[in-house]
XYZ file of C-alpha atoms in Angstrom:
350
model
C 120.248 93.328 55.932
C 120.107 89.670 57.006
C 117.508 87.318 55.652
C 116.155 86.829 59.168
C 115.285 90.541 59.367
C 114.121 91.089 55.768
C 111.285 93.616 55.756
C 110.936 94.286 52.031
C 111.877 92.951 48.607
C 115.302 94.199 47.568
C 116.150 96.469 44.665
C 118.876 95.986 42.080
C 120.204 98.629 39.719
C 121.756 95.926 37.541
C 119.736 93.392 35.597
C 119.599 90.163 37.560
C 121.167 88.146 34.740
C 124.196 90.453 35.037
C 124.274 90.629 38.831
C 124.359 86.825 39.310
C 126.499 84.229 37.541
C 124.039 81.302 37.657
C 120.267 80.996 37.767
C 119.142 77.923 39.711
C 115.729 77.534 38.124
C 112.865 75.443 39.367
C 110.944 73.818 36.508
C 107.306 73.089 37.369
C 105.499 76.412 37.646
C 108.530 78.457 36.558
C 109.675 77.196 33.149
C 106.732 74.980 32.252
C 103.388 73.735 33.519
C 102.462 70.271 32.376
C 103.947 69.835 28.933
C 103.888 73.483 27.892
C 106.273 76.380 28.409
C 105.041 79.204 30.613
C 104.561 82.515 28.822
C 107.801 84.465 28.256
C 109.983 81.651 29.649
C 111.696 80.550 26.432
C 112.717 83.982 25.195
C 113.677 85.218 28.675
C 115.996 82.284 29.304
C 117.558 82.649 25.853
C 118.265 86.313 26.526
C 119.700 85.597 29.978
C 122.026 82.944 28.561
C 123.088 85.239 25.713
C 123.893 87.873 28.335
C 126.358 85.533 30.040
C 124.245 83.936 32.759
C 124.626 80.197 33.308
C 121.343 78.321 33.578
C 120.779 75.264 35.748
C 117.450 73.554 36.242
C 116.867 72.363 39.793
C 113.748 70.321 40.378
C 112.219 68.408 43.255
C 110.377 66.263 40.715
C 112.168 62.907 40.809
C 110.094 61.247 38.099
C 112.230 61.879 35.022
C 115.943 61.502 34.381
C 118.089 64.572 33.667
C 118.354 63.379 30.059
C 114.566 63.259 29.724
C 114.174 66.691 31.307
C 116.833 68.158 29.018
C 115.133 66.630 25.987
C 111.814 68.130 27.032
C 113.389 71.562 27.490
C 114.994 71.322 24.058
C 111.601 70.474 22.572
C 110.219 73.633 24.186
C 112.956 75.675 22.527
C 115.358 75.874 25.487
C 118.708 74.282 24.540
C 119.776 72.214 27.560
C 122.366 69.553 28.343
C 121.615 66.764 30.817
C 124.398 68.054 33.064
C 122.484 71.307 33.498
C 119.602 69.476 35.204
C 119.773 68.655 38.930
C 117.004 66.565 40.461
C 115.995 65.538 43.962
C 116.501 61.946 42.793
C 120.222 62.690 42.443
C 120.309 64.356 45.866
C 118.562 61.490 47.644
C 120.681 58.882 45.861
C 123.841 60.584 47.151
C 122.332 60.751 50.655
C 121.533 57.031 50.637
C 124.917 56.069 49.192
C 126.651 57.860 52.059
C 124.794 55.711 54.610
C 124.684 52.195 53.115
C 127.227 49.793 51.649
C 128.068 49.969 47.920
C 125.873 47.626 45.919
C 123.060 47.718 48.475
C 119.485 47.009 47.430
C 117.040 49.918 47.593
C 113.265 49.560 47.256
C 112.035 52.193 44.789
C 108.590 53.770 45.073
C 108.601 56.187 42.150
C 109.753 56.620 38.587
C 112.734 56.014 36.343
C 114.554 59.103 37.583
C 115.080 57.450 40.961
C 116.297 54.183 39.453
C 118.851 55.892 37.223
C 120.141 58.077 40.072
C 120.568 55.070 42.370
C 122.502 53.128 39.728
C 124.811 56.103 39.234
C 125.692 55.816 42.938
C 126.378 52.087 42.714
C 123.108 51.030 44.341
C 120.658 48.377 43.126
C 117.010 49.432 42.701
C 114.471 46.705 43.493
C 110.679 46.483 43.415
C 109.731 44.254 46.355
C 109.861 44.727 50.123
C 110.638 40.991 50.351
C 114.071 41.327 48.726
C 116.729 39.756 50.936
C 119.196 42.245 52.368
C 117.103 45.318 51.631
C 119.050 48.365 52.863
C 116.696 51.270 52.215
C 113.346 52.442 50.869
C 113.232 55.551 48.681
C 110.091 57.379 47.652
C 109.772 59.972 44.883
C 107.086 61.398 42.637
C 105.811 58.626 40.394
C 103.255 60.482 38.316
C 99.491 59.940 38.191
C 99.920 56.314 37.130
C 101.692 55.181 40.321
C 99.717 52.242 41.703
C 98.320 52.326 45.241
C 100.002 49.007 45.965
C 103.413 50.668 45.787
C 102.625 52.600 48.984
C 101.773 49.324 50.691
C 105.103 47.899 49.531
C 106.921 50.828 51.148
C 104.921 50.431 54.360
C 105.767 46.726 54.639
C 109.502 47.489 54.507
C 109.423 50.573 56.731
C 107.369 48.743 59.368
C 110.120 46.107 59.450
C 112.666 48.789 60.280
C 114.188 49.426 56.848
C 115.493 53.040 56.660
C 113.139 55.293 54.683
C 114.136 58.167 52.400
C 112.114 60.638 50.355
C 113.318 62.681 47.419
C 111.090 65.595 48.496
C 107.889 66.394 50.361
C 106.126 68.916 48.089
C 102.449 68.393 48.853
C 101.364 69.661 45.431
C 102.655 69.902 41.878
C 101.407 72.342 39.207
C 100.273 70.956 35.865
C 98.533 72.043 32.706
C 95.090 71.382 34.245
C 95.836 72.882 37.670
C 97.362 71.862 40.999
C 97.688 68.114 41.672
C 98.943 66.039 44.636
C 102.727 65.875 44.790
C 105.196 63.458 46.359
C 104.591 64.919 49.801
C 101.005 63.694 49.655
C 102.272 60.206 48.799
C 104.806 60.362 51.635
C 101.946 61.162 54.019
C 100.251 57.891 53.035
C 103.292 55.873 54.121
C 103.794 58.010 57.234
C 100.211 57.334 58.335
C 100.659 53.600 57.766
C 103.973 53.384 59.641
C 104.333 56.266 62.076
C 107.863 56.688 60.714
C 109.654 59.774 59.394
C 111.790 59.688 56.233
C 115.096 61.384 55.650
C 114.356 64.004 52.990
C 116.833 65.287 50.410
C 114.981 67.799 48.227
C 114.393 71.516 48.526
C 114.392 73.250 50.974
C 116.801 70.936 52.796
C 120.631 71.047 52.667
C 121.242 67.833 50.633
C 119.605 69.420 47.573
C 121.541 72.665 47.921
C 124.780 70.693 48.296
C 123.991 68.613 45.205
C 123.289 71.755 43.207
C 126.491 73.514 44.233
C 128.584 70.389 43.548
C 127.135 69.967 40.061
C 127.019 73.633 38.929
C 130.033 75.224 40.617
C 127.973 78.424 40.992
C 129.799 81.287 42.737
C 126.966 83.848 42.902
C 123.752 81.925 42.321
C 120.199 83.215 42.187
C 117.459 80.735 43.081
C 114.377 81.226 40.891
C 111.164 79.554 41.956
C 107.411 79.683 42.427
C 107.112 78.096 45.871
C 107.819 79.710 49.216
C 108.219 76.466 51.151
C 110.740 74.834 48.811
C 112.482 77.255 46.442
C 112.563 80.344 48.656
C 113.148 78.497 51.921
C 115.879 76.496 50.190
C 117.603 79.722 49.170
C 117.250 80.979 52.743
C 118.808 77.781 54.114
C 121.624 78.026 51.575
C 122.185 81.737 52.319
C 121.721 82.784 48.690
C 119.400 85.295 47.028
C 116.103 84.346 45.416
C 113.560 85.520 42.857
C 109.919 84.508 43.275
C 107.914 84.415 40.042
C 104.133 84.471 40.217
C 103.527 81.817 37.550
C 103.033 78.770 39.734
C 101.869 77.769 43.201
C 102.384 80.895 45.317
C 99.730 83.583 45.126
C 99.855 87.209 46.259
C 98.149 86.638 49.604
C 100.533 83.822 50.537
C 103.440 86.098 49.698
C 102.166 88.887 51.961
C 101.777 86.403 54.823
C 105.236 84.872 54.374
C 107.310 84.206 57.456
C 110.954 85.370 57.349
C 112.396 82.169 55.858
C 109.808 82.347 53.040
C 110.455 85.964 52.019
C 112.214 86.194 48.636
C 114.895 88.706 47.813
C 113.051 89.763 44.651
C 109.507 89.393 43.324
C 108.415 89.510 39.691
C 105.571 88.478 37.439
C 107.512 85.887 35.393
C 110.977 85.078 34.050
C 111.257 88.436 32.321
C 112.353 89.583 35.761
C 115.778 88.057 35.077
C 116.402 90.609 32.353
C 115.709 93.773 34.312
C 116.800 95.552 37.421
C 114.485 95.456 40.401
C 112.901 98.690 41.664
C 113.791 100.028 45.068
C 111.188 99.749 47.814
C 111.706 102.742 50.096
C 110.124 103.765 53.399
C 108.896 107.300 53.945
C 106.830 108.507 56.913
C 105.643 105.023 57.837
C 104.632 104.051 54.288
C 106.469 101.939 51.735
C 106.703 103.179 48.180
C 107.584 101.315 44.995
C 107.057 102.751 41.536
C 103.660 104.393 41.430
C 102.336 102.841 44.646
C 102.430 103.508 48.375
C 101.469 100.922 51.020
C 101.147 101.013 54.788
C 99.926 98.904 57.673
C 96.947 100.691 59.231
C 95.901 98.942 62.427
C 93.896 95.976 61.157
C 94.585 96.085 57.430
C 96.884 97.168 54.631
C 96.252 100.416 52.798
C 97.387 100.849 49.192
C 97.286 104.052 47.208
C 98.609 105.214 43.886
C 101.333 107.695 44.640
C 102.052 108.906 41.143
C 104.474 107.293 38.742
C 107.999 106.594 39.831
C 110.930 107.750 37.685
C 110.449 106.089 34.310
C 107.910 103.615 35.666
C 104.181 103.286 35.165
C 101.919 102.216 38.030
C 102.775 98.530 37.588
C 100.661 96.214 39.803
C 103.777 94.208 40.654
C 105.310 97.369 42.115
C 102.155 97.659 44.214
C 102.630 94.096 45.415
C 106.251 94.829 46.317
C 105.127 97.827 48.361
C 102.466 95.718 50.089
C 105.069 93.069 50.909
C 107.208 95.690 52.600
C 104.264 97.008 54.621
C 103.158 93.528 55.686
C 106.617 92.118 56.418
C 107.768 95.159 58.382
C 104.587 95.022 60.486
C 104.954 91.264 61.053
C 108.651 91.356 61.948
C 109.744 87.773 62.628
C 106.160 86.540 62.546
C 103.364 86.190 59.993
C 101.150 89.096 58.956
C 97.743 88.246 60.370
C 95.618 91.214 59.337
C 93.336 91.864 56.386
C 94.997 91.958 52.949
C 92.072 91.290 50.640
C 91.014 94.915 50.037
C 94.552 96.014 49.190
C 95.034 93.105 46.797
C 91.687 93.813 45.150
C 92.976 97.300 44.306
C 95.726 95.602 42.306
C 93.357 93.201 40.586
C 94.651 90.191 42.534
């Protein structure tokens, strides 16, 4: 089945950490939120690594350097080397370096991660739009302390015709206190002020996938993420499989209404999903069954019923969600499911 025609989450008899050689893990909303590890993340990743799976951490957050990210992961109890961290700052720095002369000056609107990545590519980060010979402007997440004047600095340069780049365009970022504006919101500020469009490197676009493959050497990767529009779409664009975990931005309703490029290969509650097989979602007489649940599209809504326990499985709500995904996606085809889903989700406690 091609990704373009996916009508249900896939099953896997083998545990995912055995079926794939490398997990390409998003960080925010998957491994941690704010400064704290998400439940079950530390032990699940340790078990996956012990089982032979390589772990790589792929983040659109350009604020911190790979060394800083690795240090944070180690503090959380996840042993990590800097080389196992791939950031959108690295991807955008490579993109810029391919289009400007070595040693060029680049105006940085963001954090230290961008500056370090640019230096690694032989570029010179600067702070002012008035720098002589400015070759590019690059914008990345700068954290809540980024001053408003930095957006003005970017606008001055872009309005003069300096090429504009963005590490990523995630509109939001999950944190310990909830969902906050991400770099995409900051990019919108400069776009409004200039009418320009940046070249973007981060997920879901090809420069980030290329950077990841170059740095990890993965042969059979599995993208693991919490966002449909970055992690899952990035896997789609890279023609690799994906696991959506429900610990971050994406909620159950958004998943049911996913368009084809946003439909993950697998769905699970959290990173424990790496350590298990994935149940089959099977169609029978117009209904989709997974575990102890059966779901169907019924005219203007989704119907969900408990169908008795599957072999060795209790009536797990996530199985119910998988069945609902199959019913919604098959009814929507190449479009978006536009009918009522609230009653069916309420039956699962979502």
